[in-house]
Short mmCIF file of N, CA and C and ligand atoms in Angstrom, two decimals:
data_model
loop_
_atom_site.label_atom_id
_atom_site.label_comp_id
_atom_site.label_asym_id
_atom_site.label_seq_id
_atom_site.Cartn_x
_atom_site.Cartn_y
_atom_site.Cartn_z
N MET A 1 -161.69 62.61 -3.07
CA MET A 1 -162.43 63.39 -2.08
C MET A 1 -163.57 62.54 -1.50
N ILE A 2 -163.63 62.51 -0.19
CA ILE A 2 -164.72 61.77 0.45
C ILE A 2 -166.00 62.60 0.34
N ARG A 3 -167.06 61.97 -0.18
CA ARG A 3 -168.33 62.68 -0.33
C ARG A 3 -169.30 62.23 0.75
N PRO A 4 -170.22 63.12 1.11
CA PRO A 4 -171.23 62.68 2.09
C PRO A 4 -172.13 61.59 1.49
N ILE A 5 -172.44 60.59 2.29
CA ILE A 5 -173.33 59.51 1.83
C ILE A 5 -174.76 59.85 2.23
N LEU A 6 -175.65 59.84 1.25
CA LEU A 6 -177.05 60.15 1.52
C LEU A 6 -177.68 59.03 2.34
N HIS A 7 -178.55 59.43 3.26
CA HIS A 7 -179.24 58.45 4.09
C HIS A 7 -180.68 58.26 3.63
N TYR A 8 -181.24 57.16 4.06
CA TYR A 8 -182.64 56.83 3.80
C TYR A 8 -183.51 58.07 4.01
N GLY A 9 -184.39 58.33 3.07
CA GLY A 9 -185.23 59.53 3.14
C GLY A 9 -184.85 60.54 2.08
N ALA A 10 -183.59 60.48 1.62
CA ALA A 10 -183.14 61.40 0.56
C ALA A 10 -183.79 60.97 -0.77
N PRO A 11 -184.46 61.90 -1.47
CA PRO A 11 -185.14 61.54 -2.73
C PRO A 11 -184.19 60.94 -3.77
N ALA A 12 -182.92 61.36 -3.78
CA ALA A 12 -181.97 60.86 -4.79
C ALA A 12 -181.78 59.35 -4.71
N LEU A 13 -182.04 58.77 -3.53
CA LEU A 13 -181.88 57.31 -3.39
C LEU A 13 -183.01 56.54 -4.05
N ARG A 14 -184.07 57.24 -4.43
CA ARG A 14 -185.24 56.58 -5.01
C ARG A 14 -185.37 56.79 -6.51
N GLN A 15 -184.41 57.49 -7.11
CA GLN A 15 -184.47 57.74 -8.55
C GLN A 15 -183.85 56.58 -9.32
N THR A 16 -184.27 56.44 -10.58
CA THR A 16 -183.61 55.50 -11.47
C THR A 16 -182.43 56.24 -12.10
N ALA A 17 -181.24 55.69 -11.93
CA ALA A 17 -180.04 56.34 -12.45
C ALA A 17 -179.95 56.15 -13.96
N ARG A 18 -179.35 57.11 -14.65
CA ARG A 18 -179.24 57.01 -16.11
C ARG A 18 -177.89 56.41 -16.51
N PRO A 19 -177.87 55.75 -17.67
CA PRO A 19 -176.61 55.15 -18.12
C PRO A 19 -175.54 56.21 -18.38
N VAL A 20 -174.30 55.81 -18.16
CA VAL A 20 -173.17 56.68 -18.50
C VAL A 20 -173.02 56.64 -20.02
N SER A 21 -172.91 57.82 -20.64
CA SER A 21 -172.78 57.84 -22.10
C SER A 21 -171.38 58.28 -22.55
N ALA A 22 -170.63 58.92 -21.66
CA ALA A 22 -169.28 59.37 -22.04
C ALA A 22 -168.30 59.07 -20.91
N PHE A 23 -167.16 58.50 -21.31
CA PHE A 23 -166.14 58.12 -20.33
C PHE A 23 -165.15 59.28 -20.20
N THR A 24 -165.54 60.24 -19.39
CA THR A 24 -164.83 61.51 -19.29
C THR A 24 -163.98 61.59 -18.02
N PRO A 25 -163.12 62.62 -17.92
CA PRO A 25 -162.38 62.82 -16.66
C PRO A 25 -163.32 63.02 -15.47
N ASP A 26 -164.49 63.63 -15.69
CA ASP A 26 -165.45 63.80 -14.60
C ASP A 26 -165.91 62.46 -14.05
N LEU A 27 -166.08 61.50 -14.96
CA LEU A 27 -166.49 60.16 -14.53
C LEU A 27 -165.38 59.53 -13.69
N SER A 28 -164.12 59.70 -14.13
CA SER A 28 -162.99 59.17 -13.35
C SER A 28 -162.95 59.78 -11.97
N THR A 29 -163.21 61.07 -11.89
CA THR A 29 -163.21 61.75 -10.59
C THR A 29 -164.31 61.18 -9.70
N LEU A 30 -165.49 60.99 -10.29
CA LEU A 30 -166.60 60.43 -9.51
C LEU A 30 -166.21 59.06 -8.96
N VAL A 31 -165.62 58.21 -9.82
CA VAL A 31 -165.26 56.85 -9.39
C VAL A 31 -164.20 56.90 -8.29
N THR A 32 -163.20 57.76 -8.47
CA THR A 32 -162.15 57.90 -7.44
C THR A 32 -162.77 58.33 -6.11
N ASP A 33 -163.68 59.28 -6.17
CA ASP A 33 -164.36 59.76 -4.95
C ASP A 33 -165.20 58.65 -4.32
N MET A 34 -165.88 57.88 -5.17
CA MET A 34 -166.71 56.79 -4.65
C MET A 34 -165.87 55.75 -3.92
N ILE A 35 -164.70 55.41 -4.49
CA ILE A 35 -163.83 54.41 -3.87
C ILE A 35 -163.32 54.94 -2.52
N GLU A 36 -162.90 56.20 -2.53
CA GLU A 36 -162.41 56.81 -1.30
C GLU A 36 -163.51 56.85 -0.22
N THR A 37 -164.70 57.22 -0.65
CA THR A 37 -165.84 57.32 0.28
C THR A 37 -166.21 55.95 0.83
N MET A 38 -166.19 54.94 -0.06
CA MET A 38 -166.53 53.57 0.34
C MET A 38 -165.50 53.05 1.35
N HIS A 39 -164.22 53.27 1.07
CA HIS A 39 -163.18 52.79 1.98
C HIS A 39 -163.23 53.51 3.32
N ALA A 40 -163.52 54.80 3.28
CA ALA A 40 -163.53 55.58 4.52
C ALA A 40 -164.72 55.22 5.41
N ALA A 41 -165.81 54.78 4.79
CA ALA A 41 -167.07 54.60 5.55
C ALA A 41 -166.95 53.73 6.82
N PRO A 42 -166.37 52.52 6.84
CA PRO A 42 -165.95 51.73 5.70
C PRO A 42 -167.10 50.85 5.22
N GLY A 43 -167.06 50.54 3.90
CA GLY A 43 -168.08 49.66 3.34
C GLY A 43 -167.51 48.82 2.22
N ILE A 44 -168.26 47.82 1.80
CA ILE A 44 -167.79 46.91 0.73
C ILE A 44 -168.40 47.28 -0.62
N GLY A 45 -169.29 48.26 -0.63
CA GLY A 45 -169.88 48.66 -1.91
C GLY A 45 -170.53 50.02 -1.81
N LEU A 46 -170.57 50.70 -2.95
CA LEU A 46 -171.21 52.02 -2.99
C LEU A 46 -171.72 52.24 -4.41
N ALA A 47 -172.92 52.81 -4.51
CA ALA A 47 -173.50 53.12 -5.81
C ALA A 47 -173.56 54.64 -5.95
N ALA A 48 -173.40 55.13 -7.18
CA ALA A 48 -173.33 56.58 -7.40
C ALA A 48 -174.53 57.34 -6.81
N PRO A 49 -175.76 56.80 -6.88
CA PRO A 49 -176.88 57.56 -6.28
C PRO A 49 -176.70 57.83 -4.78
N GLN A 50 -175.90 57.00 -4.11
CA GLN A 50 -175.68 57.22 -2.67
C GLN A 50 -174.87 58.46 -2.38
N VAL A 51 -174.13 58.95 -3.40
CA VAL A 51 -173.43 60.22 -3.23
C VAL A 51 -174.10 61.30 -4.10
N GLY A 52 -175.34 61.04 -4.47
CA GLY A 52 -176.15 62.06 -5.14
C GLY A 52 -175.94 62.19 -6.64
N GLU A 53 -175.29 61.18 -7.26
CA GLU A 53 -175.08 61.21 -8.71
C GLU A 53 -175.97 60.14 -9.34
N ALA A 54 -176.93 60.58 -10.17
CA ALA A 54 -177.90 59.65 -10.76
C ALA A 54 -177.33 58.96 -11.99
N LEU A 55 -176.23 58.26 -11.80
CA LEU A 55 -175.54 57.56 -12.90
C LEU A 55 -175.37 56.09 -12.55
N ARG A 56 -175.37 55.25 -13.61
CA ARG A 56 -175.28 53.81 -13.37
C ARG A 56 -173.81 53.40 -13.17
N VAL A 57 -173.32 53.66 -11.97
CA VAL A 57 -171.93 53.36 -11.60
C VAL A 57 -171.93 52.74 -10.21
N VAL A 58 -171.25 51.59 -10.07
CA VAL A 58 -171.08 50.99 -8.75
C VAL A 58 -169.62 50.67 -8.50
N ALA A 59 -169.23 50.73 -7.23
CA ALA A 59 -167.89 50.32 -6.82
C ALA A 59 -168.05 49.27 -5.73
N LEU A 60 -167.22 48.24 -5.79
CA LEU A 60 -167.25 47.20 -4.76
C LEU A 60 -165.82 46.85 -4.37
N ASP A 61 -165.65 46.49 -3.11
CA ASP A 61 -164.36 46.01 -2.64
C ASP A 61 -164.59 45.20 -1.37
N LEU A 62 -164.67 43.89 -1.55
CA LEU A 62 -164.97 43.04 -0.39
C LEU A 62 -163.87 43.12 0.65
N SER A 63 -162.65 43.53 0.24
CA SER A 63 -161.52 43.59 1.19
C SER A 63 -161.41 44.97 1.86
N VAL A 64 -162.28 45.90 1.48
CA VAL A 64 -162.27 47.28 2.01
C VAL A 64 -160.85 47.88 1.95
N GLY A 65 -160.20 47.73 0.81
CA GLY A 65 -158.91 48.37 0.64
C GLY A 65 -157.71 47.50 0.93
N ALA A 66 -157.92 46.30 1.47
CA ALA A 66 -156.79 45.45 1.86
C ALA A 66 -156.15 44.74 0.66
N ARG A 67 -156.97 44.38 -0.33
CA ARG A 67 -156.44 43.67 -1.50
C ARG A 67 -156.84 44.42 -2.76
N PRO A 68 -155.87 45.02 -3.45
CA PRO A 68 -156.19 45.83 -4.64
C PRO A 68 -156.97 45.05 -5.70
N ASP A 69 -156.73 43.73 -5.79
CA ASP A 69 -157.42 42.92 -6.81
C ASP A 69 -158.92 42.83 -6.56
N ASP A 70 -159.34 43.10 -5.33
CA ASP A 70 -160.77 42.99 -5.00
C ASP A 70 -161.57 44.20 -5.47
N LEU A 71 -160.89 45.27 -5.82
CA LEU A 71 -161.60 46.49 -6.22
C LEU A 71 -162.26 46.29 -7.58
N LEU A 72 -163.51 46.64 -7.63
CA LEU A 72 -164.31 46.39 -8.82
C LEU A 72 -165.15 47.63 -9.09
N VAL A 73 -165.04 48.14 -10.32
CA VAL A 73 -165.87 49.27 -10.73
C VAL A 73 -166.67 48.82 -11.94
N LEU A 74 -167.96 48.99 -11.88
CA LEU A 74 -168.82 48.59 -12.99
C LEU A 74 -169.69 49.76 -13.40
N ILE A 75 -169.63 50.05 -14.70
CA ILE A 75 -170.41 51.14 -15.27
C ILE A 75 -171.47 50.53 -16.18
N ASN A 76 -172.68 51.01 -16.08
CA ASN A 76 -173.82 50.48 -16.85
C ASN A 76 -173.95 48.96 -16.72
N PRO A 77 -173.94 48.42 -15.50
CA PRO A 77 -174.01 46.97 -15.34
C PRO A 77 -175.36 46.40 -15.78
N GLU A 78 -175.29 45.21 -16.38
CA GLU A 78 -176.51 44.49 -16.82
C GLU A 78 -176.37 43.03 -16.37
N TRP A 79 -177.48 42.44 -15.98
CA TRP A 79 -177.45 41.03 -15.57
C TRP A 79 -177.31 40.12 -16.78
N VAL A 80 -176.40 39.17 -16.67
CA VAL A 80 -176.31 38.11 -17.67
C VAL A 80 -177.06 36.90 -17.13
N SER A 81 -176.86 36.58 -15.85
CA SER A 81 -177.61 35.49 -15.23
C SER A 81 -177.63 35.66 -13.72
N ARG A 82 -178.67 35.10 -13.12
CA ARG A 82 -178.81 35.06 -11.66
C ARG A 82 -179.48 33.74 -11.32
N GLU A 83 -178.87 32.98 -10.41
CA GLU A 83 -179.49 31.68 -10.08
C GLU A 83 -179.23 31.29 -8.64
N GLY A 84 -180.05 30.35 -8.16
CA GLY A 84 -179.93 29.87 -6.80
C GLY A 84 -180.52 30.85 -5.81
N MET A 85 -180.34 30.57 -4.52
CA MET A 85 -180.88 31.44 -3.47
C MET A 85 -179.98 31.39 -2.25
N GLN A 86 -179.73 32.55 -1.65
CA GLN A 86 -178.99 32.62 -0.40
C GLN A 86 -179.73 33.55 0.55
N LEU A 87 -179.62 33.25 1.83
CA LEU A 87 -180.25 34.07 2.87
C LEU A 87 -179.15 34.50 3.83
N GLU A 88 -178.82 35.80 3.83
CA GLU A 88 -177.76 36.28 4.72
C GLU A 88 -178.12 37.67 5.22
N GLU A 89 -177.42 38.07 6.27
CA GLU A 89 -177.62 39.42 6.80
C GLU A 89 -177.01 40.44 5.86
N GLU A 90 -177.66 41.58 5.79
CA GLU A 90 -177.23 42.63 4.88
C GLU A 90 -177.38 43.98 5.58
N SER A 91 -176.58 44.94 5.14
CA SER A 91 -176.74 46.30 5.66
C SER A 91 -176.38 47.27 4.54
N CYS A 92 -176.53 48.55 4.81
CA CYS A 92 -176.36 49.56 3.76
C CYS A 92 -175.81 50.84 4.37
N LEU A 93 -174.86 51.46 3.68
CA LEU A 93 -174.28 52.71 4.19
C LEU A 93 -175.32 53.83 4.26
N SER A 94 -176.43 53.68 3.53
CA SER A 94 -177.49 54.70 3.56
C SER A 94 -178.50 54.44 4.68
N LEU A 95 -178.32 53.33 5.38
CA LEU A 95 -179.17 53.00 6.54
C LEU A 95 -178.27 52.50 7.66
N PRO A 96 -177.34 53.36 8.14
CA PRO A 96 -176.32 52.88 9.08
C PRO A 96 -176.97 52.30 10.35
N GLY A 97 -176.47 51.13 10.74
CA GLY A 97 -176.95 50.52 11.97
C GLY A 97 -178.13 49.59 11.78
N LEU A 98 -178.65 49.48 10.56
CA LEU A 98 -179.78 48.59 10.32
C LEU A 98 -179.28 47.35 9.58
N THR A 99 -179.53 46.17 10.14
CA THR A 99 -179.20 44.95 9.42
C THR A 99 -180.44 44.08 9.37
N ALA A 100 -180.56 43.30 8.29
CA ALA A 100 -181.70 42.40 8.13
C ALA A 100 -181.29 41.28 7.20
N THR A 101 -181.92 40.14 7.38
CA THR A 101 -181.65 38.99 6.52
C THR A 101 -182.48 39.11 5.25
N VAL A 102 -181.78 39.05 4.12
CA VAL A 102 -182.42 39.26 2.82
C VAL A 102 -182.14 38.06 1.92
N ALA A 103 -183.17 37.63 1.19
CA ALA A 103 -183.01 36.56 0.21
C ALA A 103 -182.48 37.16 -1.09
N ARG A 104 -181.45 36.53 -1.64
CA ARG A 104 -180.85 36.97 -2.91
C ARG A 104 -180.47 35.74 -3.71
N PRO A 105 -180.39 35.86 -5.04
CA PRO A 105 -179.80 34.77 -5.81
C PRO A 105 -178.36 34.49 -5.35
N ALA A 106 -177.96 33.22 -5.43
CA ALA A 106 -176.68 32.80 -4.88
C ALA A 106 -175.51 33.05 -5.82
N ARG A 107 -175.78 32.99 -7.13
CA ARG A 107 -174.72 33.15 -8.12
C ARG A 107 -175.18 34.11 -9.20
N VAL A 108 -174.29 34.99 -9.59
CA VAL A 108 -174.67 35.97 -10.61
C VAL A 108 -173.53 36.14 -11.62
N VAL A 109 -173.92 36.57 -12.80
CA VAL A 109 -172.96 37.04 -13.80
C VAL A 109 -173.47 38.40 -14.26
N VAL A 110 -172.58 39.37 -14.27
CA VAL A 110 -172.97 40.72 -14.66
C VAL A 110 -171.96 41.26 -15.68
N ARG A 111 -172.48 42.01 -16.63
CA ARG A 111 -171.62 42.60 -17.65
C ARG A 111 -171.77 44.12 -17.58
N GLY A 112 -170.63 44.79 -17.70
CA GLY A 112 -170.68 46.25 -17.68
C GLY A 112 -169.45 46.79 -18.38
N ARG A 113 -169.12 48.03 -18.07
CA ARG A 113 -167.94 48.63 -18.66
C ARG A 113 -167.01 49.09 -17.55
N ASP A 114 -165.72 49.16 -17.88
CA ASP A 114 -164.78 49.73 -16.92
C ASP A 114 -164.59 51.22 -17.23
N LEU A 115 -163.66 51.84 -16.53
CA LEU A 115 -163.47 53.29 -16.68
C LEU A 115 -163.01 53.70 -18.07
N LYS A 116 -162.42 52.73 -18.82
CA LYS A 116 -161.98 53.04 -20.18
C LYS A 116 -163.09 52.80 -21.19
N GLY A 117 -164.23 52.30 -20.71
CA GLY A 117 -165.34 52.02 -21.61
C GLY A 117 -165.28 50.62 -22.19
N GLU A 118 -164.34 49.80 -21.71
CA GLU A 118 -164.21 48.43 -22.21
C GLU A 118 -165.18 47.51 -21.47
N THR A 119 -165.69 46.53 -22.22
CA THR A 119 -166.65 45.59 -21.62
C THR A 119 -165.94 44.68 -20.61
N VAL A 120 -166.56 44.51 -19.45
CA VAL A 120 -166.04 43.58 -18.44
C VAL A 120 -167.19 42.69 -17.99
N GLU A 121 -166.85 41.43 -17.70
CA GLU A 121 -167.87 40.52 -17.20
C GLU A 121 -167.37 39.99 -15.86
N VAL A 122 -168.25 39.99 -14.87
CA VAL A 122 -167.89 39.55 -13.53
C VAL A 122 -168.85 38.46 -13.12
N SER A 123 -168.31 37.34 -12.59
CA SER A 123 -169.20 36.35 -12.02
C SER A 123 -168.84 36.20 -10.55
N GLY A 124 -169.86 35.96 -9.75
CA GLY A 124 -169.60 35.86 -8.32
C GLY A 124 -170.66 35.04 -7.63
N ASP A 125 -170.27 34.52 -6.45
CA ASP A 125 -171.28 33.86 -5.62
C ASP A 125 -171.11 34.40 -4.20
N GLY A 126 -171.92 33.90 -3.28
CA GLY A 126 -171.81 34.32 -1.89
C GLY A 126 -171.90 35.82 -1.72
N LEU A 127 -170.95 36.34 -0.94
CA LEU A 127 -170.98 37.77 -0.61
C LEU A 127 -170.85 38.66 -1.84
N LEU A 128 -170.03 38.26 -2.80
CA LEU A 128 -169.86 39.09 -4.00
C LEU A 128 -171.18 39.17 -4.78
N ALA A 129 -171.87 38.03 -4.91
CA ALA A 129 -173.17 38.02 -5.61
C ALA A 129 -174.15 38.94 -4.88
N ARG A 130 -174.15 38.85 -3.56
CA ARG A 130 -175.05 39.66 -2.74
C ARG A 130 -174.73 41.15 -2.91
N ALA A 131 -173.45 41.49 -2.83
CA ALA A 131 -173.05 42.90 -2.90
C ALA A 131 -173.36 43.48 -4.29
N LEU A 132 -173.12 42.69 -5.32
CA LEU A 132 -173.43 43.17 -6.69
C LEU A 132 -174.91 43.48 -6.81
N GLN A 133 -175.76 42.60 -6.28
CA GLN A 133 -177.21 42.82 -6.39
C GLN A 133 -177.65 44.01 -5.56
N HIS A 134 -177.07 44.15 -4.37
CA HIS A 134 -177.40 45.28 -3.50
C HIS A 134 -177.06 46.60 -4.20
N GLU A 135 -175.86 46.67 -4.77
CA GLU A 135 -175.42 47.94 -5.39
C GLU A 135 -176.20 48.23 -6.67
N ILE A 136 -176.44 47.20 -7.48
CA ILE A 136 -177.17 47.42 -8.74
C ILE A 136 -178.62 47.80 -8.45
N ASP A 137 -179.18 47.26 -7.38
CA ASP A 137 -180.53 47.70 -6.93
C ASP A 137 -180.56 49.21 -6.71
N HIS A 138 -179.49 49.75 -6.12
CA HIS A 138 -179.43 51.20 -5.86
C HIS A 138 -179.63 52.01 -7.15
N LEU A 139 -179.18 51.45 -8.28
CA LEU A 139 -179.27 52.18 -9.55
C LEU A 139 -180.72 52.30 -10.02
N ASP A 140 -181.57 51.45 -9.45
CA ASP A 140 -183.00 51.51 -9.79
C ASP A 140 -183.83 52.04 -8.62
N GLY A 141 -183.17 52.70 -7.68
CA GLY A 141 -183.89 53.31 -6.56
C GLY A 141 -184.39 52.31 -5.54
N ILE A 142 -183.80 51.10 -5.55
CA ILE A 142 -184.26 50.04 -4.64
C ILE A 142 -183.26 49.89 -3.49
N LEU A 143 -183.79 49.88 -2.26
CA LEU A 143 -182.95 49.67 -1.08
C LEU A 143 -183.18 48.25 -0.56
N PHE A 144 -182.20 47.72 0.20
CA PHE A 144 -182.31 46.31 0.60
C PHE A 144 -183.54 46.04 1.45
N ILE A 145 -183.98 47.05 2.18
CA ILE A 145 -185.19 46.85 3.00
C ILE A 145 -186.43 46.64 2.14
N ASP A 146 -186.38 47.10 0.89
CA ASP A 146 -187.52 46.87 -0.02
C ASP A 146 -187.67 45.38 -0.35
N ARG A 147 -186.62 44.61 -0.09
CA ARG A 147 -186.65 43.17 -0.35
C ARG A 147 -187.25 42.40 0.83
N LEU A 148 -187.63 43.11 1.90
CA LEU A 148 -188.23 42.46 3.08
C LEU A 148 -189.75 42.51 2.99
N ARG A 149 -190.40 41.68 3.79
CA ARG A 149 -191.86 41.73 3.84
C ARG A 149 -192.29 43.05 4.49
N GLY A 150 -193.48 43.51 4.13
CA GLY A 150 -193.98 44.83 4.54
C GLY A 150 -193.90 45.13 6.02
N ILE A 151 -194.40 44.19 6.84
CA ILE A 151 -194.45 44.43 8.29
C ILE A 151 -193.04 44.54 8.87
N GLN A 152 -192.18 43.62 8.45
CA GLN A 152 -190.81 43.61 8.97
C GLN A 152 -190.10 44.91 8.57
N ARG A 153 -190.31 45.33 7.31
CA ARG A 153 -189.71 46.57 6.84
C ARG A 153 -190.18 47.76 7.66
N GLN A 154 -191.49 47.82 7.90
CA GLN A 154 -192.04 48.95 8.67
C GLN A 154 -191.46 49.02 10.07
N LEU A 155 -191.36 47.86 10.73
CA LEU A 155 -190.86 47.84 12.10
C LEU A 155 -189.40 48.27 12.15
N LEU A 156 -188.59 47.72 11.23
CA LEU A 156 -187.16 48.07 11.21
C LEU A 156 -186.96 49.55 10.92
N LEU A 157 -187.74 50.07 9.98
CA LEU A 157 -187.58 51.48 9.60
C LEU A 157 -188.04 52.41 10.72
N ARG A 158 -189.11 52.02 11.41
CA ARG A 158 -189.60 52.85 12.51
C ARG A 158 -188.53 52.94 13.60
N ASP A 159 -187.95 51.78 13.91
CA ASP A 159 -186.91 51.72 14.93
C ASP A 159 -185.68 52.52 14.49
N TRP A 160 -185.30 52.36 13.21
CA TRP A 160 -184.12 53.06 12.69
C TRP A 160 -184.35 54.57 12.73
N THR A 161 -185.53 55.03 12.28
CA THR A 161 -185.84 56.46 12.22
C THR A 161 -185.78 57.07 13.61
N ARG A 162 -186.28 56.32 14.59
CA ARG A 162 -186.29 56.80 15.97
C ARG A 162 -184.86 57.02 16.49
N ARG A 163 -183.94 56.21 16.00
CA ARG A 163 -182.56 56.29 16.50
C ARG A 163 -181.74 57.38 15.82
N GLN A 164 -182.28 58.00 14.77
CA GLN A 164 -181.50 59.01 14.03
C GLN A 164 -181.48 60.35 14.77
N PRO A 165 -180.31 61.03 14.75
CA PRO A 165 -180.27 62.36 15.35
C PRO A 165 -181.18 63.30 14.57
N ARG A 166 -181.80 64.22 15.26
CA ARG A 166 -182.69 65.17 14.59
C ARG A 166 -181.89 66.02 13.61
N GLU A 167 -182.43 66.21 12.42
CA GLU A 167 -181.78 67.09 11.43
C GLU A 167 -181.94 68.54 11.89
N ARG A 168 -180.87 69.29 11.77
CA ARG A 168 -180.98 70.73 12.04
C ARG A 168 -181.08 71.45 10.72
N SER A 169 -181.99 72.36 10.59
CA SER A 169 -182.09 73.08 9.33
C SER A 169 -182.46 74.54 9.59
ZN1 LIG B 201 -176.71 50.18 0.03
#
């Protein structure tokens, strides 16, 4: 099921997500929904807080559904190492239409669990390293714009907010 993606301003995007403690059918459903939502958006990554679930779960797929081997689900991810530096443009499904150049480590190794609760370790560089850091940041309530300098962040956010359709309530 495709779930609505929360946008900047939603309090759920600013919470620290809690670790998954049980690998239940509900968790499988959440992951299936996240993958479907990410592919439909379309996007290369999605974190559970973006669909309103405060759990440490991320899904990534650099191929956006084109290559099944690219699909990656990480539960309770932890950094093993991060090194180097890369500067590239980044965007976020929770801030549609906003892109900015963000500094990130160039190479990362991350350890987490898969849907069966088994330990998995992923290493990546370039876009994969960037996407892993972006999604894992979401689990701590951090958005990519928080990685920008204050003035630049304010200007981009002001412009983005102005372009949003008014909420009806
Ligand atoms: Zn994002």
